[in-house]
PDB file of C-alpha atoms in Angstrom:
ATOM      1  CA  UNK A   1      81.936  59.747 100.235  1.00 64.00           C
ATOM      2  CA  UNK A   2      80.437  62.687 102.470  1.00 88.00           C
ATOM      3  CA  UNK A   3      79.744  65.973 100.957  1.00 88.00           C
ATOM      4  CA  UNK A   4      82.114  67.585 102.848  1.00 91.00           C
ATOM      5  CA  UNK A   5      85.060  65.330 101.381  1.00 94.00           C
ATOM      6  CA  UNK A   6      83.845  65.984  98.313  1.00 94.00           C
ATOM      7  CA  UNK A   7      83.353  70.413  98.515  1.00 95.00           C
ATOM      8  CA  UNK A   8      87.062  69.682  99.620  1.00 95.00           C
ATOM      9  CA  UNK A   9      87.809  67.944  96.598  1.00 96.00           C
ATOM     10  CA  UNK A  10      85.790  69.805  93.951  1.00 97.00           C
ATOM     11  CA  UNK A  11      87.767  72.835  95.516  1.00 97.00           C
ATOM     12  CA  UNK A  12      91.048  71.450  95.621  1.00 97.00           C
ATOM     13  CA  UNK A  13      90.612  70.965  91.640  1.00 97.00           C
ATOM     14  CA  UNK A  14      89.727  74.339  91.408  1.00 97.00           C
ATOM     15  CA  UNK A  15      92.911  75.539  92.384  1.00 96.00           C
ATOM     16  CA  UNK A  16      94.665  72.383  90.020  1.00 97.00           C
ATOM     17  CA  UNK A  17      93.268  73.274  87.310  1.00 97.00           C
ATOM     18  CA  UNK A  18      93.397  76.398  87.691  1.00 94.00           C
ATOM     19  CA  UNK A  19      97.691  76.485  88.233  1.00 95.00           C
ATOM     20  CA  UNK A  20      97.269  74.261  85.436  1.00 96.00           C
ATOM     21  CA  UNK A  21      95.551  76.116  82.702  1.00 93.00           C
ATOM     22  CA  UNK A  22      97.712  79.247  83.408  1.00 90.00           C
ATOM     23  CA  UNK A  23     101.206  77.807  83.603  1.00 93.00           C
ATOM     24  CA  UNK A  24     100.536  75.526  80.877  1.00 93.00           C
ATOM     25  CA  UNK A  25      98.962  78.568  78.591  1.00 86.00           C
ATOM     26  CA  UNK A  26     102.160  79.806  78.983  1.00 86.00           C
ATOM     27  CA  UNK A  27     104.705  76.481  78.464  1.00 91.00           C
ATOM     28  CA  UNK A  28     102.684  75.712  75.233  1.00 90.00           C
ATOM     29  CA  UNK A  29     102.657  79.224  73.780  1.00 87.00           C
ATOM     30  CA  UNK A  30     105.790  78.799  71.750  1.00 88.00           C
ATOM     31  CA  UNK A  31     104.300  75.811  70.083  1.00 90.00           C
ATOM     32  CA  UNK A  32     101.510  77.917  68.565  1.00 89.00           C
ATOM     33  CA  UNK A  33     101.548  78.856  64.593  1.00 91.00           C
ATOM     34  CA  UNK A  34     103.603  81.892  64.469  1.00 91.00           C
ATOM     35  CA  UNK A  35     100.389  84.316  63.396  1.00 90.00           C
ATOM     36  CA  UNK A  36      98.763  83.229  66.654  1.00 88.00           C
ATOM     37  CA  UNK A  37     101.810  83.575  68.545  1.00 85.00           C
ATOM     38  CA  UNK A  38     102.481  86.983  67.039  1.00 87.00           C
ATOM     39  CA  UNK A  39      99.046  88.231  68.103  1.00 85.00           C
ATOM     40  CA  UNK A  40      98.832  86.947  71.712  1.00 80.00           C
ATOM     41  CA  UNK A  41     102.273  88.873  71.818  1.00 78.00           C
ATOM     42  CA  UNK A  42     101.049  91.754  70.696  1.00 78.00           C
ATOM     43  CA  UNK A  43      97.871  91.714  73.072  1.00 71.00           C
ATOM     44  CA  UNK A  44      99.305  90.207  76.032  1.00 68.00           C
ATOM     45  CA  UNK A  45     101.393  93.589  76.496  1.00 56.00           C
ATOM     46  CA  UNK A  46      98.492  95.690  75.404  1.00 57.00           C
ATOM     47  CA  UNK A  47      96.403  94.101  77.679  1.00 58.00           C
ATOM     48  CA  UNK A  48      98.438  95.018  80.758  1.00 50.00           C
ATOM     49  CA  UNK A  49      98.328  98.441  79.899  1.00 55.00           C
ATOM     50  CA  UNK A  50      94.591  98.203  79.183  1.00 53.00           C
ATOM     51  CA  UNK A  51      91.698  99.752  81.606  1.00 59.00           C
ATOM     52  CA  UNK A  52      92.700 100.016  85.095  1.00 71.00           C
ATOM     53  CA  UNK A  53      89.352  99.073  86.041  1.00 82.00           C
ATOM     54  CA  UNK A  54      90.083  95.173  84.669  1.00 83.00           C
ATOM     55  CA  UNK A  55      93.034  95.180  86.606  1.00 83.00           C
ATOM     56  CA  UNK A  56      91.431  95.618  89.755  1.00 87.00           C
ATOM     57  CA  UNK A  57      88.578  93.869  88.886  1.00 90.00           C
ATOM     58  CA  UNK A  58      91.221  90.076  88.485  1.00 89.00           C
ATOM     59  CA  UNK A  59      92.612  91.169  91.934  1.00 91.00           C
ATOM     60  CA  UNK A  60      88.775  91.449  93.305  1.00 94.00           C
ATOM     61  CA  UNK A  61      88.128  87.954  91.584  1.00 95.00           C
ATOM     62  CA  UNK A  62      91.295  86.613  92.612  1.00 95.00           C
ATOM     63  CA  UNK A  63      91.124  87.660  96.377  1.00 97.00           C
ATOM     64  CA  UNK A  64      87.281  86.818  96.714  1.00 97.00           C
ATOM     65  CA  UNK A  65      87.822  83.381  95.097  1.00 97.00           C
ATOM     66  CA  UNK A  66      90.547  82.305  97.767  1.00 97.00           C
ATOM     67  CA  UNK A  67      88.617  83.870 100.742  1.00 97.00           C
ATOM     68  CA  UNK A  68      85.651  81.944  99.376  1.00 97.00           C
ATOM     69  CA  UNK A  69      87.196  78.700  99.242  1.00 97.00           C
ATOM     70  CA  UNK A  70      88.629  79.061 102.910  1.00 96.00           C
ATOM     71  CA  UNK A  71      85.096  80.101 103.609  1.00 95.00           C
ATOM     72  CA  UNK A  72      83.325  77.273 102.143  1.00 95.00           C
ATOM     73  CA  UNK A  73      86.103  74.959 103.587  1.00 94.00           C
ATOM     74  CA  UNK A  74      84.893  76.222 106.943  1.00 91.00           C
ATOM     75  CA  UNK A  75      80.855  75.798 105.794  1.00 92.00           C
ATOM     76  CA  UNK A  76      80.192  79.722 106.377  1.00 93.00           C
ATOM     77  CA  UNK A  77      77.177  80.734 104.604  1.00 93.00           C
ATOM     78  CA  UNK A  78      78.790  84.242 103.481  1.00 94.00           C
ATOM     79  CA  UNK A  79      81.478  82.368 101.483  1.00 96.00           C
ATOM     80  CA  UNK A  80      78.485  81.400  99.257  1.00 96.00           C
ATOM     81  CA  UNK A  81      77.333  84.474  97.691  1.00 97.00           C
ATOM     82  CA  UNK A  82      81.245  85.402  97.274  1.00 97.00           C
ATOM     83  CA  UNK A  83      81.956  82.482  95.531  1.00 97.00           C
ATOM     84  CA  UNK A  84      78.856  83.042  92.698  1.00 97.00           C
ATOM     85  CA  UNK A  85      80.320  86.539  93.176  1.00 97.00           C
ATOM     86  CA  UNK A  86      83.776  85.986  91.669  1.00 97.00           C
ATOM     87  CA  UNK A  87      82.401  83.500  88.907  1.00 96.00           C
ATOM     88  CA  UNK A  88      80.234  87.002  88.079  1.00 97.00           C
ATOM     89  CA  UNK A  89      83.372  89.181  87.947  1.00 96.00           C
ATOM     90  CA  UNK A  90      85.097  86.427  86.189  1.00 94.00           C
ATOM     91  CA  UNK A  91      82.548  86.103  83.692  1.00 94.00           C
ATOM     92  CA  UNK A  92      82.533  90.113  83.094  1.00 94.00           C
ATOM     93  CA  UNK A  93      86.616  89.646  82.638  1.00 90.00           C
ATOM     94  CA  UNK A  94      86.225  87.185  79.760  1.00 89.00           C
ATOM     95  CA  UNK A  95      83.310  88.998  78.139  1.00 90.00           C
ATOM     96  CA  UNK A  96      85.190  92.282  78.120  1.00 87.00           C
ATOM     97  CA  UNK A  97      88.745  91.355  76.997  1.00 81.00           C
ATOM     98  CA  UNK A  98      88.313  90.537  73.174  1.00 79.00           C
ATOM     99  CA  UNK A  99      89.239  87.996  71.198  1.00 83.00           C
ATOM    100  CA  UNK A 100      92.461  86.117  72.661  1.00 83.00           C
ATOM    101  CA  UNK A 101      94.685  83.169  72.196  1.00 86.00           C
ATOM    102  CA  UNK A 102      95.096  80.213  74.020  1.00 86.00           C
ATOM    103  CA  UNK A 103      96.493  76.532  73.127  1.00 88.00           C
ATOM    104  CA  UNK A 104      94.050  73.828  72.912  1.00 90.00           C
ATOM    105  CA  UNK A 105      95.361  72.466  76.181  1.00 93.00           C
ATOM    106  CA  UNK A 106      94.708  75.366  77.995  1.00 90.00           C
ATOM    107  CA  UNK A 107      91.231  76.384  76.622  1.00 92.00           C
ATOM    108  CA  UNK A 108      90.384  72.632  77.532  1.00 95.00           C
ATOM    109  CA  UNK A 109      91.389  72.901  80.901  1.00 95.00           C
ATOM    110  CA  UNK A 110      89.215  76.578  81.449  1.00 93.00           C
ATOM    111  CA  UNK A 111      86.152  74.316  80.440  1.00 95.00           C
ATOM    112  CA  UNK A 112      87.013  71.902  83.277  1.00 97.00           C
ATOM    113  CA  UNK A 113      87.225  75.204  85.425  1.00 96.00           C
ATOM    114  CA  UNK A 114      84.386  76.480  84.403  1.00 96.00           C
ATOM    115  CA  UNK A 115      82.549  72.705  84.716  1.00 97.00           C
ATOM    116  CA  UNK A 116      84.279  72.467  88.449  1.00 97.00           C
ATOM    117  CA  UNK A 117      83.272  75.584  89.441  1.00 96.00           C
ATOM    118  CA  UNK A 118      79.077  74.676  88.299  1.00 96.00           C
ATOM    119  CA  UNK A 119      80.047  71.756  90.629  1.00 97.00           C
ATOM    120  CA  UNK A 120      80.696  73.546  93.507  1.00 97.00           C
ATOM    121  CA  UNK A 121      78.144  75.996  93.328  1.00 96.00           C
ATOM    122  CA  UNK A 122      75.904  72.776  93.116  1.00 96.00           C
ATOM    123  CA  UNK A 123      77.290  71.232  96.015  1.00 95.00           C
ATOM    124  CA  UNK A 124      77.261  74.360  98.210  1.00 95.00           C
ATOM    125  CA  UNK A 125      73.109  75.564  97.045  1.00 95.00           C
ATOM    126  CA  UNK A 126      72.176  72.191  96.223  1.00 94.00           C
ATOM    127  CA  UNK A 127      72.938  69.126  98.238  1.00 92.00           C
ATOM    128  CA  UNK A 128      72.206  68.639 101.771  1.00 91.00           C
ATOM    129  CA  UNK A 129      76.009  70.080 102.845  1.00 90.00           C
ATOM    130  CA  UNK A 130      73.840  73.736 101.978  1.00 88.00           C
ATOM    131  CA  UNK A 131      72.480  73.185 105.404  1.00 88.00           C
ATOM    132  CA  UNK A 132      75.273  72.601 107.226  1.00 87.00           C
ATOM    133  CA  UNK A 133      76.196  76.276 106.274  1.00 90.00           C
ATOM    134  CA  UNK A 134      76.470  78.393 109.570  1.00 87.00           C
ATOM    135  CA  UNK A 135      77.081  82.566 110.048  1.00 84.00           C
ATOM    136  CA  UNK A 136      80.062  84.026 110.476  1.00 78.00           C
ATOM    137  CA  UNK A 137      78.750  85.185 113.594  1.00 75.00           C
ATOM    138  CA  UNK A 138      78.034  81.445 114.990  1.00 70.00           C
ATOM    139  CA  UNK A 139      81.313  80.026 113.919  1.00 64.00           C
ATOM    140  CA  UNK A 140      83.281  80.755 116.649  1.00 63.00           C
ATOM    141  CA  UNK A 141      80.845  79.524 119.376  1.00 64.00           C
ATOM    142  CA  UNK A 142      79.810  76.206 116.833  1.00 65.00           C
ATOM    143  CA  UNK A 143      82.916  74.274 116.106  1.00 59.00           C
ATOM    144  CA  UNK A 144      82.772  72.749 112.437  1.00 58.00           C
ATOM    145  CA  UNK A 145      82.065  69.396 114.217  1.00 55.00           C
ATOM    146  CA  UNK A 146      78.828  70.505 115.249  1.00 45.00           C
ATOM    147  CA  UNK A 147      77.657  71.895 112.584  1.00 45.00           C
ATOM    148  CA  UNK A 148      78.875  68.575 110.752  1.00 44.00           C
TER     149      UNK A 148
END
């Protein structure tokens, strides 16, 4: 399989799993042990009323993730950085919100994020695809053929 099949792939489970952990975080909740279920109740709310600056900080994640994966889709060598970018800001969200909750299904499936993600990072620095990579500026006068 070529590389580029498989950057489509890797990202492609991103967004999966991703959908996946977070709707199923939230279907499996009520099967929790009532203690648990009480706290991540409790903190849920809290949290959303939390710092302002983590708010904006899952929107800058969010939006740089997606505009990463249409840029690495595309082979543009800014949607690199961006990428390792939002993993940063991701991994300042999870080191600043506390303890939480989550069901073993869902804490499960943020490994295989986190284990997709070190996958595509690979692919994108690592392999030979990395040179396929083109500016932003040469994209519209290289067609992705080309620089395939």
């Amino acid at each position: 399989m070529n590389k580029e099949k498989i950057l489509g792939v890797l990202i492609l489970a991103d967004l999966a799993v991703t959908v996946s952990a977070l709707v199923l975080d939230r279907v499996l909740e009520p099967f929790l042990p009532p203690p648990l279920r009480a706290y991540a109740t409790a903190h849920s709310v809290e949290r959303l009323r939390a710092e302002d600056w983590r708010s904006v900080l899952w929107i800058a994640v969010l939006v740089g993730t997606v505009l990463a994966w249409v840029g690495l889709l595309n082979l543009l060598k800014a949607a690199r950085p961006l990428y390792v970018a939002s993993w940063v800001g991701y991994l300042v969200l999870v080191a600043s919100r506390g303890p939480t909750v989550s069901s073993p299904v869902g804490y499960a499936l943020d490994l295989v994020i986190a284990l997709v993600g070190g996958m595509i990072v690979a692919v994108v620095y690592f392999s030979e695809l990395g040179a396929r990579f083109r500016s932003i500026r040469r994209a519209p006068e290289e067609p992705l053929e080309a620089a395939v």
